XYZ file of C-alpha atoms in Angstrom:
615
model
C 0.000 0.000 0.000
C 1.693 3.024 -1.307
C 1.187 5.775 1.484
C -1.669 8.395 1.096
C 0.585 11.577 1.767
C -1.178 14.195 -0.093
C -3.144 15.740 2.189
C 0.098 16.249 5.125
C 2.065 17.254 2.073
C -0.318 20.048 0.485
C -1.801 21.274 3.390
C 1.721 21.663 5.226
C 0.136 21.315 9.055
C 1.441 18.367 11.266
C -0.113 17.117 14.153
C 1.970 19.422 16.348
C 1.037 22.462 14.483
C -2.434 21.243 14.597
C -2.078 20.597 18.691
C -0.982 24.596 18.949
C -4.169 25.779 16.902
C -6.392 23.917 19.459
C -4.783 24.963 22.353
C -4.372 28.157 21.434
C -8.372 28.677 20.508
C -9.501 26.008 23.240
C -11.036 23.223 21.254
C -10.042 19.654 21.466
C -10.203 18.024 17.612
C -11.249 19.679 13.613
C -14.730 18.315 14.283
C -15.166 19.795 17.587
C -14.089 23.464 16.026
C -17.098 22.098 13.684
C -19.824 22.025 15.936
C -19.027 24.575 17.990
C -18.808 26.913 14.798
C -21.291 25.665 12.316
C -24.977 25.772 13.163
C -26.541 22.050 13.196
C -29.350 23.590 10.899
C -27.233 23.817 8.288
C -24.231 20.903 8.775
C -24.477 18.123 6.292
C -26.143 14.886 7.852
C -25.184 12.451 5.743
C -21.408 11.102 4.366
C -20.313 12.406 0.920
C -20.595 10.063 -1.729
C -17.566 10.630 -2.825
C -14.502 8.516 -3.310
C -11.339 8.572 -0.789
C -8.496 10.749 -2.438
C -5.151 9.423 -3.869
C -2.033 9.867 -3.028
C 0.145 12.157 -5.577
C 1.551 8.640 -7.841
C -2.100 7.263 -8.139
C -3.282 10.616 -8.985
C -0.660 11.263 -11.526
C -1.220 7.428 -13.116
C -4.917 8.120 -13.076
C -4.488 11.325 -15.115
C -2.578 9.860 -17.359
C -5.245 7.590 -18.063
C -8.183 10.128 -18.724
C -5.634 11.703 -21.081
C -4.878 8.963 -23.010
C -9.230 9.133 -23.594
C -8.159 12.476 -25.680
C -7.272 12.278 -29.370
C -5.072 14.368 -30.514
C -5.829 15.335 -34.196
C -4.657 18.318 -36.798
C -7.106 20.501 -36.683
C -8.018 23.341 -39.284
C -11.290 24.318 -37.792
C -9.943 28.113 -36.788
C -13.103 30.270 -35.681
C -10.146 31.938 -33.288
C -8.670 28.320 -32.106
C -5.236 27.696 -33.768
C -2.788 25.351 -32.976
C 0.518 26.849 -31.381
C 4.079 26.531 -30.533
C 4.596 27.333 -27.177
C 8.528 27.937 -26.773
C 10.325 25.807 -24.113
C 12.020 28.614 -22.103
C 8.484 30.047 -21.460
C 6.941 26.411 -20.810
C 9.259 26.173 -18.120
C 10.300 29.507 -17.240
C 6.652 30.715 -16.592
C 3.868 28.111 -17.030
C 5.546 25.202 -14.756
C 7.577 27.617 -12.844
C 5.460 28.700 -9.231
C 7.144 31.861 -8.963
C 4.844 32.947 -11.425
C 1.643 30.742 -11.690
C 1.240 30.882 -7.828
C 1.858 35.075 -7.853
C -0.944 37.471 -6.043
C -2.813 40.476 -7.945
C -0.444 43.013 -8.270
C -2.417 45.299 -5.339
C 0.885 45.723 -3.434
C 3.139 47.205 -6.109
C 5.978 47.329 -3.881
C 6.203 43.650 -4.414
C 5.274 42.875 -7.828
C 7.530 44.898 -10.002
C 8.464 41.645 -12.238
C 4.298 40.927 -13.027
C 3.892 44.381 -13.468
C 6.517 44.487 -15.710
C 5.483 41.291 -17.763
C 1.927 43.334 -18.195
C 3.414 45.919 -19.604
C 5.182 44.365 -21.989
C 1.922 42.846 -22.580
C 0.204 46.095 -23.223
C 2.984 46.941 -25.171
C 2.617 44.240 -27.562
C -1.798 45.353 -27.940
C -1.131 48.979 -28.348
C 1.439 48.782 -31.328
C -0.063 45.703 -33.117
C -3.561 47.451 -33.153
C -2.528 50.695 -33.652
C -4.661 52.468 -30.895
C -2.817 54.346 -28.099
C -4.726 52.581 -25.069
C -4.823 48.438 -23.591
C -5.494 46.530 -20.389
C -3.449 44.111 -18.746
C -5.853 41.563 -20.215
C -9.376 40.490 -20.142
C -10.988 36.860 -19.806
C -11.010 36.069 -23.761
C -12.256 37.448 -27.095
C -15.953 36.106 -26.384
C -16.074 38.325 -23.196
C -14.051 41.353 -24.324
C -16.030 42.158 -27.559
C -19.219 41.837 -24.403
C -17.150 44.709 -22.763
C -16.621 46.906 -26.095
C -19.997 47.037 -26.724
C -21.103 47.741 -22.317
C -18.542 50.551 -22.683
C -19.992 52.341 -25.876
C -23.268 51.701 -24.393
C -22.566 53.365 -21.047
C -20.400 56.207 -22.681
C -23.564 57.150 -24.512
C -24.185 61.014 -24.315
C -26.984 62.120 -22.123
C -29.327 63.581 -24.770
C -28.619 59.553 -26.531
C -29.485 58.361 -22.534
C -32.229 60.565 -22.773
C -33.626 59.411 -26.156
C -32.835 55.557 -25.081
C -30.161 54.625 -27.898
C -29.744 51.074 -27.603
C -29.526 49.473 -30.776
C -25.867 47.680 -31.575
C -25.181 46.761 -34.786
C -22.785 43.035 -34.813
C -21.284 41.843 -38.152
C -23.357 38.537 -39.056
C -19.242 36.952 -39.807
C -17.925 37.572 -36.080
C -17.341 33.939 -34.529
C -20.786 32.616 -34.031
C -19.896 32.325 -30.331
C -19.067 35.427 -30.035
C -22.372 36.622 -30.927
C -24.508 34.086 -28.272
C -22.014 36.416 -25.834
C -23.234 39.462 -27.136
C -26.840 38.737 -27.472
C -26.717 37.241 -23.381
C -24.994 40.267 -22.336
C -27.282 42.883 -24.092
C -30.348 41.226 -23.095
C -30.502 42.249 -19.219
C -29.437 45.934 -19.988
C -32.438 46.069 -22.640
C -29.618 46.598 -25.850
C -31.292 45.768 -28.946
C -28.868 43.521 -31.215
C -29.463 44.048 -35.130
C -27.351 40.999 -36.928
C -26.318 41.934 -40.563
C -23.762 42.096 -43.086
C -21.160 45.121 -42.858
C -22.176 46.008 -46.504
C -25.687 46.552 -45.418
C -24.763 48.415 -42.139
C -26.849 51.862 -42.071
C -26.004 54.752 -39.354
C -29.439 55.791 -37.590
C -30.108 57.513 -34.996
C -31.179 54.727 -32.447
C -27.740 53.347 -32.645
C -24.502 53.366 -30.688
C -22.389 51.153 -31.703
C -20.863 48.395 -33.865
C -18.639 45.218 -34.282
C -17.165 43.677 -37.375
C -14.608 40.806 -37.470
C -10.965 41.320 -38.888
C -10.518 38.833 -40.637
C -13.834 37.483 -40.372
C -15.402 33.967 -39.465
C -14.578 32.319 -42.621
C -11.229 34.012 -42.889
C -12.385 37.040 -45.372
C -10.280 40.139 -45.198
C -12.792 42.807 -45.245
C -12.512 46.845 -45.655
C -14.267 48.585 -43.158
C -12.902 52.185 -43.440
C -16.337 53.139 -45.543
C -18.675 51.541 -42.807
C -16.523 53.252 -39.671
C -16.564 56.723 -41.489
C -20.290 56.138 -41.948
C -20.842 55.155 -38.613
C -18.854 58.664 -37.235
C -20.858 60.611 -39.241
C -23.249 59.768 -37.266
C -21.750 59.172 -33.809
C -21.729 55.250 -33.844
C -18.713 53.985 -32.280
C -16.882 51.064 -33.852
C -15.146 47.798 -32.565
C -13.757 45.720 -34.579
C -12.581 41.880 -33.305
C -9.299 41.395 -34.759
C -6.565 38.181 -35.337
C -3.777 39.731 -33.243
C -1.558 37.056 -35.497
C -2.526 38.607 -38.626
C -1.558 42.031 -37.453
C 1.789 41.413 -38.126
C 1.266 41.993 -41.977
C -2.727 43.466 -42.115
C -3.079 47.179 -41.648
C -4.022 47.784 -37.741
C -7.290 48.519 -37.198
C -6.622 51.904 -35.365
C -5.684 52.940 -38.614
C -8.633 52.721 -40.306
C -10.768 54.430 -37.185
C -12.044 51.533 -34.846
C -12.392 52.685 -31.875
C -11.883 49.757 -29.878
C -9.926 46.611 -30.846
C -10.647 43.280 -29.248
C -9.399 39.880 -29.441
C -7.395 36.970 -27.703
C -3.423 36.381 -27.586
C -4.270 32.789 -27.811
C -2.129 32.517 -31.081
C 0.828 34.021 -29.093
C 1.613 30.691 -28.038
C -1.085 29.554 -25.311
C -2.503 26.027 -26.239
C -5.609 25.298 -27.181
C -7.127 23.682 -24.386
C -9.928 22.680 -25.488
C -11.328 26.776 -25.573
C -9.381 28.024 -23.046
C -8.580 29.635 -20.313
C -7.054 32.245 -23.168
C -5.714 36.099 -22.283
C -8.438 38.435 -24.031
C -7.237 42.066 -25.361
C -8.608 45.026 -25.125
C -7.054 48.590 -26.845
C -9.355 51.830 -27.288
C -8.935 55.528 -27.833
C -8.076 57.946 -25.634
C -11.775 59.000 -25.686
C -12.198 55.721 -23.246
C -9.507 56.041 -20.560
C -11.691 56.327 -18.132
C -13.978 53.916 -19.355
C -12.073 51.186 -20.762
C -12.579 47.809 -18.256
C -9.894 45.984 -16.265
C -6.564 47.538 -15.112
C -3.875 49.155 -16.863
C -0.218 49.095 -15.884
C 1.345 52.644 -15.726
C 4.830 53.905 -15.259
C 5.478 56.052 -12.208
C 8.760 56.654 -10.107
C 9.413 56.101 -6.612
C 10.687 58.556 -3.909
C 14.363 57.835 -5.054
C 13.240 59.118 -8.555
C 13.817 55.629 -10.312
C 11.392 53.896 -12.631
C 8.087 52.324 -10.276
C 5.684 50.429 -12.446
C 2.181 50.532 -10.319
C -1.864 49.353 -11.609
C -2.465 52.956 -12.433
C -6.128 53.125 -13.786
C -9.187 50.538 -13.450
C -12.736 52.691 -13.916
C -13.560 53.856 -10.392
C -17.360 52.899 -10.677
C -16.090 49.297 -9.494
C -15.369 50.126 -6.400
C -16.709 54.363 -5.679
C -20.241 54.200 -7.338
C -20.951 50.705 -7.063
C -24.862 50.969 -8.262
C -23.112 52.629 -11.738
C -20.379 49.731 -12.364
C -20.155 49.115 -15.882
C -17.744 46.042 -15.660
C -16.693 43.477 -13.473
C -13.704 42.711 -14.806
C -10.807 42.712 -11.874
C -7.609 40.283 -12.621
C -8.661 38.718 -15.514
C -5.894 36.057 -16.874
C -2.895 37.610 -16.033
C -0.961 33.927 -16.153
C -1.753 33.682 -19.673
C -1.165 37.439 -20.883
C 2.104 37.136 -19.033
C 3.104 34.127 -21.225
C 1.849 35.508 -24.313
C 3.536 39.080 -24.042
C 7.060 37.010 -23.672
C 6.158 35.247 -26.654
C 6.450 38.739 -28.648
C 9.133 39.485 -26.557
C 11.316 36.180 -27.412
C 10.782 36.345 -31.080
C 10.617 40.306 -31.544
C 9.255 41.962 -34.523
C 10.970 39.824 -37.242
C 10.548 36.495 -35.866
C 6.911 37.310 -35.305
C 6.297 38.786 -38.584
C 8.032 35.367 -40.244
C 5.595 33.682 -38.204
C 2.688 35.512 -40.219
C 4.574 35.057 -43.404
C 4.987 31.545 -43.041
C 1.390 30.930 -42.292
C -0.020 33.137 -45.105
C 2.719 31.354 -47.291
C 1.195 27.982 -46.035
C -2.339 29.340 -46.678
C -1.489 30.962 -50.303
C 0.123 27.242 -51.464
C -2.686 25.333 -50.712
C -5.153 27.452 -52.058
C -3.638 27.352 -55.190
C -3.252 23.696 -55.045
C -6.764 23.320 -54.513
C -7.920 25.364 -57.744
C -6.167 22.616 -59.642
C -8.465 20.125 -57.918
C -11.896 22.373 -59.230
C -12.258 23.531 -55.728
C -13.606 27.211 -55.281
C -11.972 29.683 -53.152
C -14.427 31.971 -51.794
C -11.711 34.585 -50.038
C -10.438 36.367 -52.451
C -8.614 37.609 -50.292
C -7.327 35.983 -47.086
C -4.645 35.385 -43.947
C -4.930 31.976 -42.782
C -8.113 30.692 -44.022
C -9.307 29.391 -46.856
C -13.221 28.792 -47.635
C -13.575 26.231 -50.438
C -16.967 25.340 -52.353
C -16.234 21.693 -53.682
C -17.120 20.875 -56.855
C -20.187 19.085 -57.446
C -18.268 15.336 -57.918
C -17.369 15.613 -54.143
C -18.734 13.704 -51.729
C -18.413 15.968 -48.195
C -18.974 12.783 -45.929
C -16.264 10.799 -47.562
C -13.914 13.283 -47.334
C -14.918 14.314 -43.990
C -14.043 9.934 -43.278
C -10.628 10.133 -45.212
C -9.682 13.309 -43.046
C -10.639 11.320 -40.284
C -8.754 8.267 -41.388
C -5.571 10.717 -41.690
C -6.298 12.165 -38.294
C -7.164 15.662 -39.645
C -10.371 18.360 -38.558
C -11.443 20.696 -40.864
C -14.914 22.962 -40.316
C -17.708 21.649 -42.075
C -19.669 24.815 -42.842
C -22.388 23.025 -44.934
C -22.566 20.065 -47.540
C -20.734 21.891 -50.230
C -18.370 24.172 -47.910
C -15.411 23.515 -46.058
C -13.025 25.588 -44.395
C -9.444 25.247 -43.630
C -7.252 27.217 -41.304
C -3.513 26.813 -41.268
C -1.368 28.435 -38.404
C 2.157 28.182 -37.473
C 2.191 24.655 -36.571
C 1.391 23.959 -40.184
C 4.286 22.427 -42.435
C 4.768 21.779 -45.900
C 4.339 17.741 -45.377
C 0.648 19.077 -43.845
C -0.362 20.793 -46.569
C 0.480 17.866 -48.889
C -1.478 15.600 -46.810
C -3.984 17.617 -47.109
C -3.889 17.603 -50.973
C -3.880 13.898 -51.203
C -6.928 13.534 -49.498
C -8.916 15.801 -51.571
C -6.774 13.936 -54.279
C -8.339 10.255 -53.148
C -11.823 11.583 -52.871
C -12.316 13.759 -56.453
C -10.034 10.681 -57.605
C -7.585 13.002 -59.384
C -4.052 12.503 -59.965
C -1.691 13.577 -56.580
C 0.066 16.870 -57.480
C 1.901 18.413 -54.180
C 1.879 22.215 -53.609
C 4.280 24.994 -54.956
C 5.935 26.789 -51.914
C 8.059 28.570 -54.547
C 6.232 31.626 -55.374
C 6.385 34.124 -52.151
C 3.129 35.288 -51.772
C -0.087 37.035 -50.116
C -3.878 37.768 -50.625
C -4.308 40.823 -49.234
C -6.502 43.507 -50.542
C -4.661 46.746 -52.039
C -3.644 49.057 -49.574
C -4.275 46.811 -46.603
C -0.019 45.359 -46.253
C 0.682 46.628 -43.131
C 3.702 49.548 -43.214
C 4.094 50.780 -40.040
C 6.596 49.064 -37.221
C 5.632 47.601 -33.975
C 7.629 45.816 -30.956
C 10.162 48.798 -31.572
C 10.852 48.519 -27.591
C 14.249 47.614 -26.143
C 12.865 44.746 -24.546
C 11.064 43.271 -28.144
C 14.716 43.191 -29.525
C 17.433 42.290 -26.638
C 16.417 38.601 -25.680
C 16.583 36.358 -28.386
C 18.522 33.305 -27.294
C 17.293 31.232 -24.722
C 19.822 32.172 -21.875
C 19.146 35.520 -22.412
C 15.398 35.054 -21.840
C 15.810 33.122 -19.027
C 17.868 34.987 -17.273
C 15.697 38.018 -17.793
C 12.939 36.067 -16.666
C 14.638 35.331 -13.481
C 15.479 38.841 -12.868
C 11.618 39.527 -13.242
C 10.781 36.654 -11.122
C 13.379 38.218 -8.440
C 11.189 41.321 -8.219
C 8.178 39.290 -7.642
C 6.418 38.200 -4.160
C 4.662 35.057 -4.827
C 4.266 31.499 -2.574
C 7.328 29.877 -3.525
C 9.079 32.766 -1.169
C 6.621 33.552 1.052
C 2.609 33.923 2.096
C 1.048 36.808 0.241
C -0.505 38.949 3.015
C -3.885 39.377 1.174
C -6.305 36.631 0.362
C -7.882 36.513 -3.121
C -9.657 33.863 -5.549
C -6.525 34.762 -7.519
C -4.040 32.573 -5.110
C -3.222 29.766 -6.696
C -2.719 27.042 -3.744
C -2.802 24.258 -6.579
C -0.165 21.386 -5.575
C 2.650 20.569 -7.831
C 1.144 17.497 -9.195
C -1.987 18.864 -9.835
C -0.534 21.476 -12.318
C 1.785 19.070 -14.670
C -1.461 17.959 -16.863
C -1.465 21.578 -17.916
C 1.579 21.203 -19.795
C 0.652 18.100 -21.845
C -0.920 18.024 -25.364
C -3.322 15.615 -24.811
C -5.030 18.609 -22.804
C -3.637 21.174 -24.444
C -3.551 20.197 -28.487
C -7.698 20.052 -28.972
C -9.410 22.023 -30.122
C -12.983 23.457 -28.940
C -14.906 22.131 -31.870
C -13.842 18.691 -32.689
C -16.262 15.445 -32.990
C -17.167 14.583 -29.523
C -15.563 11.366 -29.689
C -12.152 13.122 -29.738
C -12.695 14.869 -26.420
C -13.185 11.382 -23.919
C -11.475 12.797 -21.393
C -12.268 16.072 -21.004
C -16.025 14.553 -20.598
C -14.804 11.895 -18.172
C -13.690 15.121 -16.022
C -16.468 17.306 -16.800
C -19.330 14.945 -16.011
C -17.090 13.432 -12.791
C -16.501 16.589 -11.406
C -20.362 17.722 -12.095
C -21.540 13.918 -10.139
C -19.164 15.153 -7.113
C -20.072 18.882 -6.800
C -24.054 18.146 -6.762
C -23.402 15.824 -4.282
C -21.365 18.348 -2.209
C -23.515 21.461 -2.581
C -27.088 19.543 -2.674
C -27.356 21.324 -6.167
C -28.780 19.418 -9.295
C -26.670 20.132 -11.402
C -23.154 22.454 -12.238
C -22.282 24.932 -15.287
C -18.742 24.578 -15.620
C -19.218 27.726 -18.402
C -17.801 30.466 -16.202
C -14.047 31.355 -16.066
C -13.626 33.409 -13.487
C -15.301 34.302 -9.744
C -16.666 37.303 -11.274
C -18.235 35.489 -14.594
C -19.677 32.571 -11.831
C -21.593 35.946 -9.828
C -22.876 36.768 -13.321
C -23.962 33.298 -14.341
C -25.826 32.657 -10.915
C -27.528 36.365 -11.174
C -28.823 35.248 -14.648
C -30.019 32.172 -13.517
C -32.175 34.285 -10.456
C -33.435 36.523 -12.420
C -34.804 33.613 -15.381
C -35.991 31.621 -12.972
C -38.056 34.990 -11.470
C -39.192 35.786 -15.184
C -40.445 31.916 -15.083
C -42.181 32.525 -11.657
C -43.819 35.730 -13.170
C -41.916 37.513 -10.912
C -39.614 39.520 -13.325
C -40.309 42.907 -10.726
C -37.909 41.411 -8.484
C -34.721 42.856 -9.715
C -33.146 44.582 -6.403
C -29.824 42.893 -5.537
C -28.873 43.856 -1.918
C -25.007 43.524 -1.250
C -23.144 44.375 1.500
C -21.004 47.282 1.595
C -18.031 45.123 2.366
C -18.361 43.015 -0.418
C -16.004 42.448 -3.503
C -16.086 45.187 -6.117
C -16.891 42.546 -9.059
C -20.454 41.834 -6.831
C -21.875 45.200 -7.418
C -20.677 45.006 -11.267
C -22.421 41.725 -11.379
C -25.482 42.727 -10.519
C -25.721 46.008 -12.837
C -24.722 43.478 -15.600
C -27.609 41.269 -14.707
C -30.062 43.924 -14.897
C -30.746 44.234 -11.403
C -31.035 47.476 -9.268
C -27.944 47.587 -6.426
């Protein structure tokens, strides 16, 4: 019987530290602090029905097991999903390393210099790729933050547009469909009217605020959308457009061409897939929104010896000062995953990123034009990454949907004559010939493999981007992996997290997860799948998901758990919504005063605005 040391090992107290708590507070045992602390009305009366824990090796073996239920495949689906190389130095230098994955909210600047550092960087990387002179240290993903661009126009409105209740938003029919079921939740409490259509039939009137269009949209389509924004100006619409932060290595920036927001996610910087996430969102605006724009935003100050002090310098006051008027309730957000993805720009710098976009357009260009041989369609005339090809009529969509199978490939299957395919830096010239001989076995014509001769893009005229970014010292100094290292030590120095000491503030945002508990984050049977892949690829992450649901109802009594939310703040949102349909259902829809005490968590407040409700 191998020993069952987790619990003495995580929880760090021994029986004599445990003898000095009791005798210290005057109670003999755990269960008599119990019941002489938790009312008998409410104390559980009956054993959990849940299994006894491992210890650490069983854990570890069983893991392994549930992730061997995973498939990994290649997937082209895209829709903001893309496989990724995540370099080794920041695998182990930041994602397995607990100086940084166990750090505290930077609240006590004093003692996170090195995080607050990392975030700028981070905003760094958002303001010069997007053009726009404003980001945040990160939001919760793209889903969420193009939610937040459309709260913030809606709650910068004018007074005379209050007055007149403007509340129409108009959302680009090609944004990620998920992306719009976020939207259409989020608008629905606050009574904003959603009008779905295409950008080309987008008309300014005067009952709307603003707008959101995808760059490059859903099925990879590089649209212009300086016509629609100066439209939409003219008449005092403000504009956000959802961009590919990948792609802005070569497109024009979107600041350019008047947005007045840009949202997105860094997944492509390097963060695995993960089956959806978690994923750093980004969030840049004009200066017109400082003091609306949601999260935090790192900000360089100077200390009382006059050297450089880096400090969380804005986060929109109505969080915490007017609670009843909170507009977001965005605090931390992912701050792991920003970190990592700002020292991805930082380790490759402006040309190793922008051969990154190169190669993939490159990888995107060849195929296409291998396809046209085949009598395939490509409906993008002009493109980045994806391709979105009508098949000729021979084709037979469910046998080539088997033969991808068979070769262990995804693509999206739009309809029964539409496919699309999304290449991304993972993508090598053996992949796109694999690719080709499938669609070679099923429209049974001869195997001809791609040209990666001719350098090329698809990019509309004028829309090659020409103006530098990651000009920074720190974009272009740390390009070997010693040098990155060590200048991630020397951040990690400057840092206060639980590998040195206990952070003197408690916060959701602790992470007291045990060593073994965090290596499954690092392996690609977690991390390599994608979101939207057949259900039988995704065994294990079901096995986990339904387990963990059978074990939670059983501790909290409830009938069942949404394992949607990803963070504390998105969970007070979630159960809010779920009060206030379950009043609609009651006829009871009146009800919409939240009380909540003044002591309680700035996000709470936000929450309940968010929800509709009356503070």
């Amino acid at each position: 019987m191998i020993t069952n040391n987790f619990l003495e090992r995580h929880n760090g107290l021994q029986e004599k530290d445990l003898r000095k708590v009791f005798d210290t507070i005057g109670v003999a045992s755990v269960e008599a602090l119990i019941n002489e602390t938790v009312p008998e009305t409410i104390r559980m009366n009956r054993p959990l029905n849940v299994p006894d824990g491992m210890n650490e090796f069983e854990y570890q073996m069983h893991i392994k097991e549930i992730a061997g239920k995973n498939k990994i495949y290649k997937s082209y689906i895209g829709l903001g999903y893309y496989n990724t190389i995540l370099p080794g130095v920041i695998q182990r230098n930041i994602l397995e390393n607990p100086g940084w994955y166990t750090s505290y909210t930077p609240y006590q600047a004093e003692i996170s210099q090195g995080r607050l550092e990392a975030l700028l960087n981070y905003q760094t990387m958002i303001i010069d790729l997007t053009g726009l002179p404003i980001a945040n240290a990160s939001l919760l993903d793209e889903a969420t933050a193009a939610a937040e661009a459309m709260l913030m126009f809606y709650n910068a409105r004018s007074r005379d547009a209050q007055k007149k209740g403007v509340n129409r938003f108009f959302v680009s029919s090609t944004l990620f469909p998920h992306t719009i079921d976020v939207l259409m939740t989020r608008a629905e409490p606050l009574g904003i009217e959603i009008k779905i259509g295409h950008p080309d039939t987008f008309t300014a009137d005067d009952m709307t605020f603003g707008a959101m269009v995808q760059y490059t949209d859903e099925k990879g389509l590089i649209g212009d959308y300086a016509d629609m924004i100066q439209k939409a100006h003219t008449a005092n619409i403000k504009v956000a457009v959802a961009a590919d932060l990948m792609a802005l290595a070569l497109l024009k920036e979107p600041g350019l061409f008047g947005a007045d927001a840009v949202v997105g996610s860094t997944q492509r910087f390097g963060l695995p897939m993960g089956f959806g996430g978690p994923h750093a969102g980004f969030f840049a605006c004009t200066e017109e929104f400082k003091r609306n724009i949601p999260g935090r935003i790192i900000g360089i100050s100077v200390d009382k010896n006059g050297n450089r002090a880096l400090r969380m310098a804005l986060q929109t006051r109505e969080q915490h000062i007017k609670r009843d008027k909170a507009t977001s309730n965005i605090c931390t957000a992912q701050a792991l995953l920003a970190i990592m993805s700002g020292m991805y720009a930082v380790y490759h710098g402006p040309e190793g990123i922008k051969k990154i976009a190169e190669d993939i357009t490159q990888m995107a260009v060849s195929l296409s034009d291998a396809l046209l041989k085949y009598g395939c369609k490509q409906l993008n005339d002009h493109f980045f990454d994806t391709l979105h090809i009508e098949l000729p009529p021979q084709a037979d969509i469910i046998q080539l949907r088997h033969k991808a199978l068979d070769a262990g490939i995804n693509f999206r299957y739009i309809d029964g004559n539409h496919i699309g395919i999304s290449v991304d830096e993972t993508t090598s010239q053996a992949d796109i010939n694999k690719i080709i001989e499938i669609f070679s076995a099923v429209l049974q014509i001869p195997y001809q493999p791609a040209d990666f001769s001719k350098k090329a893009h698809r990019f509309p005229a004028g829309f090659e981007r020409n103006t530098p970014y990651l000009q920074h010292e720190v974009f272009n100094t740390y390009h070997s992996e010693t040098a990155m290292m060590r200048y991630l030590k020397e951040l990690e120095i400057k840092d206060l997290a639980l590998n040195r000491s206990m952070i003197p503030l408690g916060s959701c945002t602790m992470k007291l997860n045990a060593a073994t508990e965090m290596f499954a984050l690092s392996w690609p049977e977690f991390g390599n799948i994608h979101p939207f892949v057949p259900i039988d690829q995704v065994g294990g992450y079901l096995y986990i998901i339904e387990e963990l649901n059978k074990y939670l109802c059983d501790i909290t009594g409830f009938a069942a758990m949404s394992f949607q939310p990803n963070s504390g703040a998105a969970g007070e949102y979630a159960g809010l919504m779920v009060i206030r349909e379950y009043l609609k259902t009651q006829g009871q829809q009146h009800r919409n005063i939240a009380l909540i005490p003044a002591s309680a968590h700035g996000t709470n407040p936000a929450s309940a605005v968010m929800a509709g409700m009356k503070v």
